[in-house]
Amino acid sequence: MPEVIRFPSRQAGLVEPLWREAVGNAVRQERLDRGERISDVAGRAGIAPQYLSEIERGRKDPSSEVLSAVAGALGLGAGEVTRRAAAQMDRGPVCLAA
């Protein structure tokens, strides 16, 4: 049975997950599927394990450089992580202007 992904924004009553939550879930799922520890992936990506944990929990929105480093540490491209995150969204990818 597939794991049920819980999004904090859903618990708050929002209709769809935040983009950072979908990205975090995509990263976490790949890491768990590979049987890797946060510290190992973070070390290869060149970031602190605490920061990777916050990304996975949807609390931090990684820059494109950090996302690319984390994806690469998992043997993926940033585009693949983005595609997986978009698949989790109810209405496709969300683009936010800064």
CSV table of N, CA, C and O in Angstrom, one decimal:
chain,number,residue,atom,x,y,z
A,1,MET,N,0.8,-1.2,0.0
A,1,MET,CA,0.0,0.0,0.0
A,1,MET,C,0.9,1.2,0.0
A,1,MET,O,1.8,1.3,0.8
A,2,PRO,N,0.6,2.2,-0.9
A,2,PRO,CA,1.5,3.4,-0.9
A,2,PRO,C,1.4,4.2,0.3
A,2,PRO,O,0.3,4.2,1.0
A,3,GLU,N,2.5,4.8,0.7
A,3,GLU,CA,2.5,5.7,1.9
A,3,GLU,C,1.6,6.9,1.6
A,3,GLU,O,1.7,7.5,0.6
A,4,VAL,N,0.9,7.3,2.7
A,4,VAL,CA,0.1,8.5,2.6
A,4,VAL,C,1.0,9.7,2.9
A,4,VAL,O,1.6,9.7,4.0
A,5,ILE,N,1.1,10.6,2.1
A,5,ILE,CA,1.9,11.8,2.3
A,5,ILE,C,1.0,12.9,3.0
A,5,ILE,O,0.0,13.2,2.5
A,6,ARG,N,1.5,13.3,4.1
A,6,ARG,CA,0.8,14.4,4.8
A,6,ARG,C,1.4,15.7,4.6
A,6,ARG,O,2.6,15.9,4.8
A,7,PHE,N,0.6,16.7,4.1
A,7,PHE,CA,1.1,18.0,3.9
A,7,PHE,C,0.7,18.9,5.0
A,7,PHE,O,-0.5,19.0,5.3
A,8,PRO,N,1.6,19.7,5.6
A,8,PRO,CA,1.1,20.6,6.7
A,8,PRO,C,0.1,21.6,6.2
A,8,PRO,O,-0.8,21.9,6.9
A,9,SER,N,0.2,22.1,5.0
A,9,SER,CA,-0.8,23.0,4.5
A,9,SER,C,-2.2,22.4,4.4
A,9,SER,O,-3.2,23.1,4.5
A,10,ARG,N,-2.3,21.1,4.1
A,10,ARG,CA,-3.6,20.4,4.0
A,10,ARG,C,-4.2,20.4,5.4
A,10,ARG,O,-5.4,20.5,5.6
A,11,GLN,N,-3.3,20.1,6.4
A,11,GLN,CA,-3.8,20.1,7.8
A,11,GLN,C,-4.4,21.4,8.2
A,11,GLN,O,-5.2,21.5,9.1
A,12,ALA,N,-3.8,22.5,7.6
A,12,ALA,CA,-4.3,23.8,8.0
A,12,ALA,C,-5.5,24.2,7.2
A,12,ALA,O,-6.0,25.3,7.3
A,13,GLY,N,-6.0,23.3,6.3
A,13,GLY,CA,-7.2,23.5,5.6
A,13,GLY,C,-7.0,24.1,4.2
A,13,GLY,O,-8.0,24.5,3.5
A,14,LEU,N,-5.8,24.3,3.7
A,14,LEU,CA,-5.6,24.8,2.4
A,14,LEU,C,-5.9,23.7,1.4
A,14,LEU,O,-5.8,22.5,1.7
A,15,VAL,N,-6.2,24.0,0.1
A,15,VAL,CA,-6.6,23.1,-0.9
A,15,VAL,C,-5.4,22.2,-1.4
A,15,VAL,O,-5.6,21.1,-1.6
A,16,GLU,N,-4.3,22.8,-1.6
A,16,GLU,CA,-3.2,22.1,-2.2
A,16,GLU,C,-1.9,22.3,-1.4
A,16,GLU,O,-1.8,23.3,-0.6
A,17,PRO,N,-1.0,21.4,-1.5
A,17,PRO,CA,0.3,21.6,-0.7
A,17,PRO,C,1.1,22.8,-1.2
A,17,PRO,O,0.9,23.2,-2.4
A,18,LEU,N,1.9,23.4,-0.4
A,18,LEU,CA,2.8,24.4,-0.9
A,18,LEU,C,3.9,23.7,-1.7
A,18,LEU,O,4.2,22.5,-1.6
A,19,TRP,N,4.4,24.5,-2.6
A,19,TRP,CA,5.5,23.9,-3.5
A,19,TRP,C,6.6,23.4,-2.7
A,19,TRP,O,7.1,22.3,-3.0
A,20,ARG,N,7.1,24.1,-1.7
A,20,ARG,CA,8.2,23.6,-0.9
A,20,ARG,C,7.9,22.3,-0.2
A,20,ARG,O,8.8,21.4,0.0
A,21,GLU,N,6.6,22.0,0.1
A,21,GLU,CA,6.2,20.7,0.7
A,21,GLU,C,6.3,19.6,-0.3
A,21,GLU,O,6.8,18.5,0.0
A,22,ALA,N,5.9,19.9,-1.5
A,22,ALA,CA,5.9,18.9,-2.5
A,22,ALA,C,7.4,18.5,-2.9
A,22,ALA,O,7.7,17.4,-3.1
A,23,VAL,N,8.2,19.6,-3.0
A,23,VAL,CA,9.6,19.3,-3.3
A,23,VAL,C,10.2,18.5,-2.1
A,23,VAL,O,11.0,17.5,-2.4
A,24,GLY,N,10.0,18.9,-0.9
A,24,GLY,CA,10.5,18.2,0.3
A,24,GLY,C,10.1,16.7,0.3
A,24,GLY,O,10.9,15.8,0.6
A,25,ASN,N,8.8,16.5,0.0
A,25,ASN,CA,8.3,15.1,-0.1
A,25,ASN,C,9.0,14.3,-1.2
A,25,ASN,O,9.3,13.1,-1.0
A,26,ALA,N,9.2,14.9,-2.3
A,26,ALA,CA,9.9,14.2,-3.4
A,26,ALA,C,11.3,13.8,-3.0
A,26,ALA,O,11.8,12.7,-3.3
A,27,VAL,N,12.0,14.8,-2.4
A,27,VAL,CA,13.4,14.5,-1.9
A,27,VAL,C,13.4,13.4,-0.9
A,27,VAL,O,14.2,12.5,-1.0
A,28,ARG,N,12.5,13.5,0.1
A,28,ARG,CA,12.5,12.5,1.2
A,28,ARG,C,12.1,11.1,0.6
A,28,ARG,O,12.8,10.2,1.0
A,29,GLN,N,11.1,11.1,-0.2
A,29,GLN,CA,10.8,9.8,-0.8
A,29,GLN,C,11.9,9.1,-1.5
A,29,GLN,O,12.1,7.9,-1.4
A,30,GLU,N,12.6,9.9,-2.3
A,30,GLU,CA,13.8,9.3,-3.0
A,30,GLU,C,14.9,8.8,-2.0
A,30,GLU,O,15.4,7.7,-2.2
A,31,ARG,N,15.1,9.6,-1.0
A,31,ARG,CA,16.1,9.3,0.0
A,31,ARG,C,15.8,8.0,0.7
A,31,ARG,O,16.6,7.1,0.8
A,32,LEU,N,14.5,7.9,1.1
A,32,LEU,CA,14.0,6.7,1.8
A,32,LEU,C,14.0,5.5,0.9
A,32,LEU,O,14.4,4.4,1.3
A,33,ASP,N,13.6,5.7,-0.4
A,33,ASP,CA,13.6,4.6,-1.4
A,33,ASP,C,15.1,4.0,-1.5
A,33,ASP,O,15.2,2.8,-1.8
A,34,ARG,N,16.0,4.9,-1.4
A,34,ARG,CA,17.4,4.5,-1.6
A,34,ARG,C,18.0,4.0,-0.3
A,34,ARG,O,19.2,3.5,-0.3
A,35,GLY,N,17.3,4.1,0.8
A,35,GLY,CA,17.8,3.6,2.1
A,35,GLY,C,18.9,4.4,2.7
A,35,GLY,O,19.8,3.9,3.3
A,36,GLU,N,18.9,5.7,2.4
A,36,GLU,CA,20.0,6.6,2.8
A,36,GLU,C,19.6,7.4,4.0
A,36,GLU,O,18.5,7.7,4.2
A,37,ARG,N,20.6,7.8,4.7
A,37,ARG,CA,20.4,8.7,5.9
A,37,ARG,C,20.5,10.2,5.4
A,37,ARG,O,21.2,10.5,4.5
A,38,ILE,N,19.9,11.0,6.2
A,38,ILE,CA,19.9,12.5,5.9
A,38,ILE,C,21.4,12.9,5.9
A,38,ILE,O,21.8,13.7,5.0
A,39,SER,N,22.1,12.5,6.9
A,39,SER,CA,23.5,13.0,7.0
A,39,SER,C,24.4,12.6,5.8
A,39,SER,O,25.2,13.4,5.3
A,40,ASP,N,24.1,11.4,5.2
A,40,ASP,CA,24.9,11.0,4.0
A,40,ASP,C,24.5,11.9,2.8
A,40,ASP,O,25.4,12.3,2.1
A,41,VAL,N,23.3,12.1,2.6
A,41,VAL,CA,22.8,12.9,1.4
A,41,VAL,C,23.3,14.3,1.6
A,41,VAL,O,23.8,14.9,0.6
A,42,ALA,N,23.1,14.8,2.8
A,42,ALA,CA,23.5,16.2,3.0
A,42,ALA,C,25.0,16.4,2.8
A,42,ALA,O,25.4,17.4,2.2
A,43,GLY,N,25.8,15.5,3.3
A,43,GLY,CA,27.2,15.5,3.1
A,43,GLY,C,27.6,15.6,1.6
A,43,GLY,O,28.4,16.4,1.2
A,44,ARG,N,27.0,14.8,0.8
A,44,ARG,CA,27.3,14.8,-0.6
A,44,ARG,C,26.8,16.0,-1.3
A,44,ARG,O,27.4,16.5,-2.2
A,45,ALA,N,25.7,16.6,-0.8
A,45,ALA,CA,25.2,17.8,-1.4
A,45,ALA,C,25.9,19.1,-0.9
A,45,ALA,O,25.7,20.2,-1.4
A,46,GLY,N,26.7,18.9,0.2
A,46,GLY,CA,27.4,20.1,0.7
A,46,GLY,C,26.6,21.0,1.6
A,46,GLY,O,26.8,22.2,1.6
A,47,ILE,N,25.5,20.5,2.2
A,47,ILE,CA,24.7,21.3,3.1
A,47,ILE,C,24.6,20.6,4.5
A,47,ILE,O,24.9,19.4,4.6
A,48,ALA,N,24.1,21.3,5.4
A,48,ALA,CA,24.0,20.8,6.8
A,48,ALA,C,22.8,19.8,6.8
A,48,ALA,O,21.8,20.0,6.2
A,49,PRO,N,22.9,18.7,7.6
A,49,PRO,CA,21.8,17.7,7.7
A,49,PRO,C,20.5,18.4,8.2
A,49,PRO,O,19.4,18.0,7.8
A,50,GLN,N,20.7,19.4,9.1
A,50,GLN,CA,19.5,20.1,9.6
A,50,GLN,C,18.8,20.8,8.5
A,50,GLN,O,17.5,20.9,8.5
A,51,TYR,N,19.5,21.4,7.6
A,51,TYR,CA,18.9,22.1,6.5
A,51,TYR,C,18.2,21.1,5.6
A,51,TYR,O,17.0,21.4,5.2
A,52,LEU,N,18.8,20.0,5.3
A,52,LEU,CA,18.1,19.0,4.5
A,52,LEU,C,16.8,18.5,5.1
A,52,LEU,O,15.8,18.3,4.5
A,53,SER,N,16.9,18.3,6.4
A,53,SER,CA,15.7,17.9,7.2
A,53,SER,C,14.6,18.9,7.1
A,53,SER,O,13.4,18.6,6.8
A,54,GLU,N,14.9,20.2,7.1
A,54,GLU,CA,13.9,21.3,7.0
A,54,GLU,C,13.4,21.3,5.6
A,54,GLU,O,12.2,21.6,5.4
A,55,ILE,N,14.2,21.1,4.6
A,55,ILE,CA,13.7,21.0,3.2
A,55,ILE,C,12.7,19.8,3.1
A,55,ILE,O,11.6,20.0,2.5
A,56,GLU,N,13.1,18.7,3.6
A,56,GLU,CA,12.2,17.5,3.5
A,56,GLU,C,10.9,17.7,4.2
A,56,GLU,O,9.9,17.2,3.8
A,57,ARG,N,10.9,18.4,5.3
A,57,ARG,CA,9.6,18.7,6.0
A,57,ARG,C,8.8,19.9,5.4
A,57,ARG,O,7.8,20.2,6.0
A,58,GLY,N,9.3,20.5,4.4
A,58,GLY,CA,8.6,21.6,3.7
A,58,GLY,C,8.7,22.9,4.5
A,58,GLY,O,7.9,23.7,4.3
A,59,ARG,N,9.7,23.0,5.3
A,59,ARG,CA,9.8,24.2,6.1
A,59,ARG,C,10.8,25.2,5.5
A,59,ARG,O,10.7,26.4,5.8
A,60,LYS,N,11.6,24.8,4.6
A,60,LYS,CA,12.5,25.6,3.8
A,60,LYS,C,12.3,25.4,2.4
A,60,LYS,O,12.1,24.3,1.9
A,61,ASP,N,12.4,26.5,1.6
A,61,ASP,CA,12.3,26.5,0.2
A,61,ASP,C,13.7,26.6,-0.4
A,61,ASP,O,14.3,27.7,-0.4
A,62,PRO,N,14.3,25.5,-0.9
A,62,PRO,CA,15.7,25.6,-1.3
A,62,PRO,C,15.8,26.4,-2.6
A,62,PRO,O,15.0,26.5,-3.5
A,63,SER,N,17.0,27.1,-2.7
A,63,SER,CA,17.3,27.8,-3.9
A,63,SER,C,17.6,26.7,-5.0
A,63,SER,O,17.7,25.5,-4.8
A,64,SER,N,17.6,27.2,-6.2
A,64,SER,CA,17.9,26.3,-7.4
A,64,SER,C,19.2,25.6,-7.2
A,64,SER,O,19.4,24.4,-7.6
A,65,GLU,N,20.2,26.3,-6.7
A,65,GLU,CA,21.5,25.7,-6.5
A,65,GLU,C,21.5,24.6,-5.5
A,65,GLU,O,22.1,23.5,-5.7
A,66,VAL,N,20.8,24.8,-4.4
A,66,VAL,CA,20.7,23.8,-3.3
A,66,VAL,C,19.9,22.6,-3.8
A,66,VAL,O,20.2,21.5,-3.6
A,67,LEU,N,18.8,22.9,-4.5
A,67,LEU,CA,17.9,21.8,-5.1
A,67,LEU,C,18.8,21.0,-6.1
A,67,LEU,O,18.7,19.7,-6.0
A,68,SER,N,19.6,21.6,-6.9
A,68,SER,CA,20.4,20.9,-7.8
A,68,SER,C,21.4,20.0,-7.1
A,68,SER,O,21.7,18.9,-7.5
A,69,ALA,N,22.0,20.6,-6.0
A,69,ALA,CA,23.0,19.8,-5.2
A,69,ALA,C,22.4,18.6,-4.5
A,69,ALA,O,22.9,17.5,-4.5
A,70,VAL,N,21.2,18.8,-4.0
A,70,VAL,CA,20.5,17.7,-3.3
A,70,VAL,C,20.1,16.6,-4.3
A,70,VAL,O,20.2,15.4,-4.1
A,71,ALA,N,19.5,17.1,-5.4
A,71,ALA,CA,19.1,16.1,-6.5
A,71,ALA,C,20.3,15.3,-6.9
A,71,ALA,O,20.2,14.1,-7.1
A,72,GLY,N,21.4,16.0,-7.2
A,72,GLY,CA,22.6,15.3,-7.6
A,72,GLY,C,23.1,14.3,-6.6
A,72,GLY,O,23.6,13.2,-7.0
A,73,ALA,N,23.0,14.7,-5.3
A,73,ALA,CA,23.4,13.8,-4.3
A,73,ALA,C,22.6,12.5,-4.2
A,73,ALA,O,23.0,11.5,-3.7
A,74,LEU,N,21.4,12.6,-4.8
A,74,LEU,CA,20.4,11.5,-4.9
A,74,LEU,C,20.5,10.8,-6.2
A,74,LEU,O,19.7,9.9,-6.5
A,75,GLY,N,21.4,11.2,-7.1
A,75,GLY,CA,21.6,10.6,-8.4
A,75,GLY,C,20.5,11.1,-9.4
A,75,GLY,O,20.2,10.4,-10.4
A,76,LEU,N,19.9,12.2,-9.1
A,76,LEU,CA,18.8,12.7,-10.0
A,76,LEU,C,19.2,14.1,-10.5
A,76,LEU,O,20.1,14.8,-9.9
A,77,GLY,N,18.5,14.6,-11.5
A,77,GLY,CA,18.6,16.0,-11.9
A,77,GLY,C,17.5,16.8,-11.2
A,77,GLY,O,16.5,16.3,-10.7
A,78,ALA,N,17.7,18.1,-11.1
A,78,ALA,CA,16.8,19.0,-10.5
A,78,ALA,C,15.4,18.9,-11.2
A,78,ALA,O,14.4,19.0,-10.6
A,79,GLY,N,15.5,18.7,-12.5
A,79,GLY,CA,14.2,18.6,-13.3
A,79,GLY,C,13.4,17.4,-12.9
A,79,GLY,O,12.2,17.5,-12.8
A,80,GLU,N,14.1,16.3,-12.6
A,80,GLU,CA,13.3,15.1,-12.1
A,80,GLU,C,12.7,15.3,-10.8
A,80,GLU,O,11.5,14.9,-10.6
A,81,VAL,N,13.4,16.0,-9.9
A,81,VAL,CA,12.8,16.3,-8.6
A,81,VAL,C,11.6,17.2,-8.8
A,81,VAL,O,10.5,17.0,-8.1
A,82,THR,N,11.7,18.2,-9.6
A,82,THR,CA,10.6,19.1,-9.9
A,82,THR,C,9.4,18.4,-10.5
A,82,THR,O,8.3,18.6,-10.2
A,83,ARG,N,9.7,17.5,-11.5
A,83,ARG,CA,8.6,16.7,-12.0
A,83,ARG,C,7.9,15.9,-11.0
A,83,ARG,O,6.6,15.8,-11.0
A,84,ARG,N,8.6,15.2,-10.1
A,84,ARG,CA,8.0,14.4,-9.0
A,84,ARG,C,7.2,15.3,-8.1
A,84,ARG,O,6.1,14.9,-7.6
A,85,ALA,N,7.7,16.5,-7.8
A,85,ALA,CA,7.0,17.4,-6.9
A,85,ALA,C,5.7,17.9,-7.6
A,85,ALA,O,4.6,17.9,-7.0
A,86,ALA,N,5.8,18.2,-8.9
A,86,ALA,CA,4.6,18.6,-9.6
A,86,ALA,C,3.5,17.5,-9.7
A,86,ALA,O,2.3,17.8,-9.6
A,87,ALA,N,3.9,16.3,-9.7
A,87,ALA,CA,3.0,15.2,-9.8
A,87,ALA,C,2.2,15.1,-8.5
A,87,ALA,O,1.1,14.5,-8.5
A,88,GLN,N,2.7,15.6,-7.4
A,88,GLN,CA,2.1,15.6,-6.1
A,88,GLN,C,1.0,16.7,-5.9
A,88,GLN,O,0.2,16.6,-5.1
A,89,MET,N,1.1,17.7,-6.8
A,89,MET,CA,0.3,18.8,-6.7
A,89,MET,C,-1.1,18.5,-7.3
A,89,MET,O,-1.2,17.8,-8.3
A,90,ASP,N,-2.1,19.0,-6.7
A,90,ASP,CA,-3.5,18.8,-7.2
A,90,ASP,C,-3.7,19.4,-8.6
A,90,ASP,O,-4.3,18.8,-9.5
A,91,ARG,N,-3.1,20.5,-8.9
A,91,ARG,CA,-3.3,21.2,-10.1
A,91,ARG,C,-2.0,21.5,-10.9
A,91,ARG,O,-1.9,22.5,-11.6
A,92,GLY,N,-1.0,20.7,-10.7
A,92,GLY,CA,0.3,20.8,-11.4
A,92,GLY,C,1.2,21.8,-10.7
A,92,GLY,O,1.0,22.1,-9.6
A,93,PRO,N,2.3,22.2,-11.3
A,93,PRO,CA,3.3,23.0,-10.7
A,93,PRO,C,2.8,24.4,-10.4
A,93,PRO,O,1.9,24.9,-11.1
A,94,VAL,N,3.3,24.9,-9.3
A,94,VAL,CA,3.0,26.3,-8.9
A,94,VAL,C,4.2,27.1,-9.1
A,94,VAL,O,5.3,26.7,-8.7
A,95,CYS,N,4.1,28.2,-9.8
A,95,CYS,CA,5.2,29.1,-10.0
A,95,CYS,C,4.9,30.4,-9.2
A,95,CYS,O,3.9,31.0,-9.3
A,96,LEU,N,5.9,30.7,-8.4
A,96,LEU,CA,5.8,31.9,-7.6
A,96,LEU,C,6.8,33.0,-8.1
A,96,LEU,O,8.0,32.6,-8.2
A,97,ALA,N,6.4,34.2,-8.2
A,97,ALA,CA,7.4,35.3,-8.5
A,97,ALA,C,7.9,35.8,-7.2
A,97,ALA,O,7.2,36.0,-6.2
A,98,ALA,N,9.2,36.1,-7.2
A,98,ALA,CA,9.8,36.7,-6.0
A,98,ALA,C,9.8,38.2,-6.1
A,98,ALA,O,9.7,38.8,-7.1
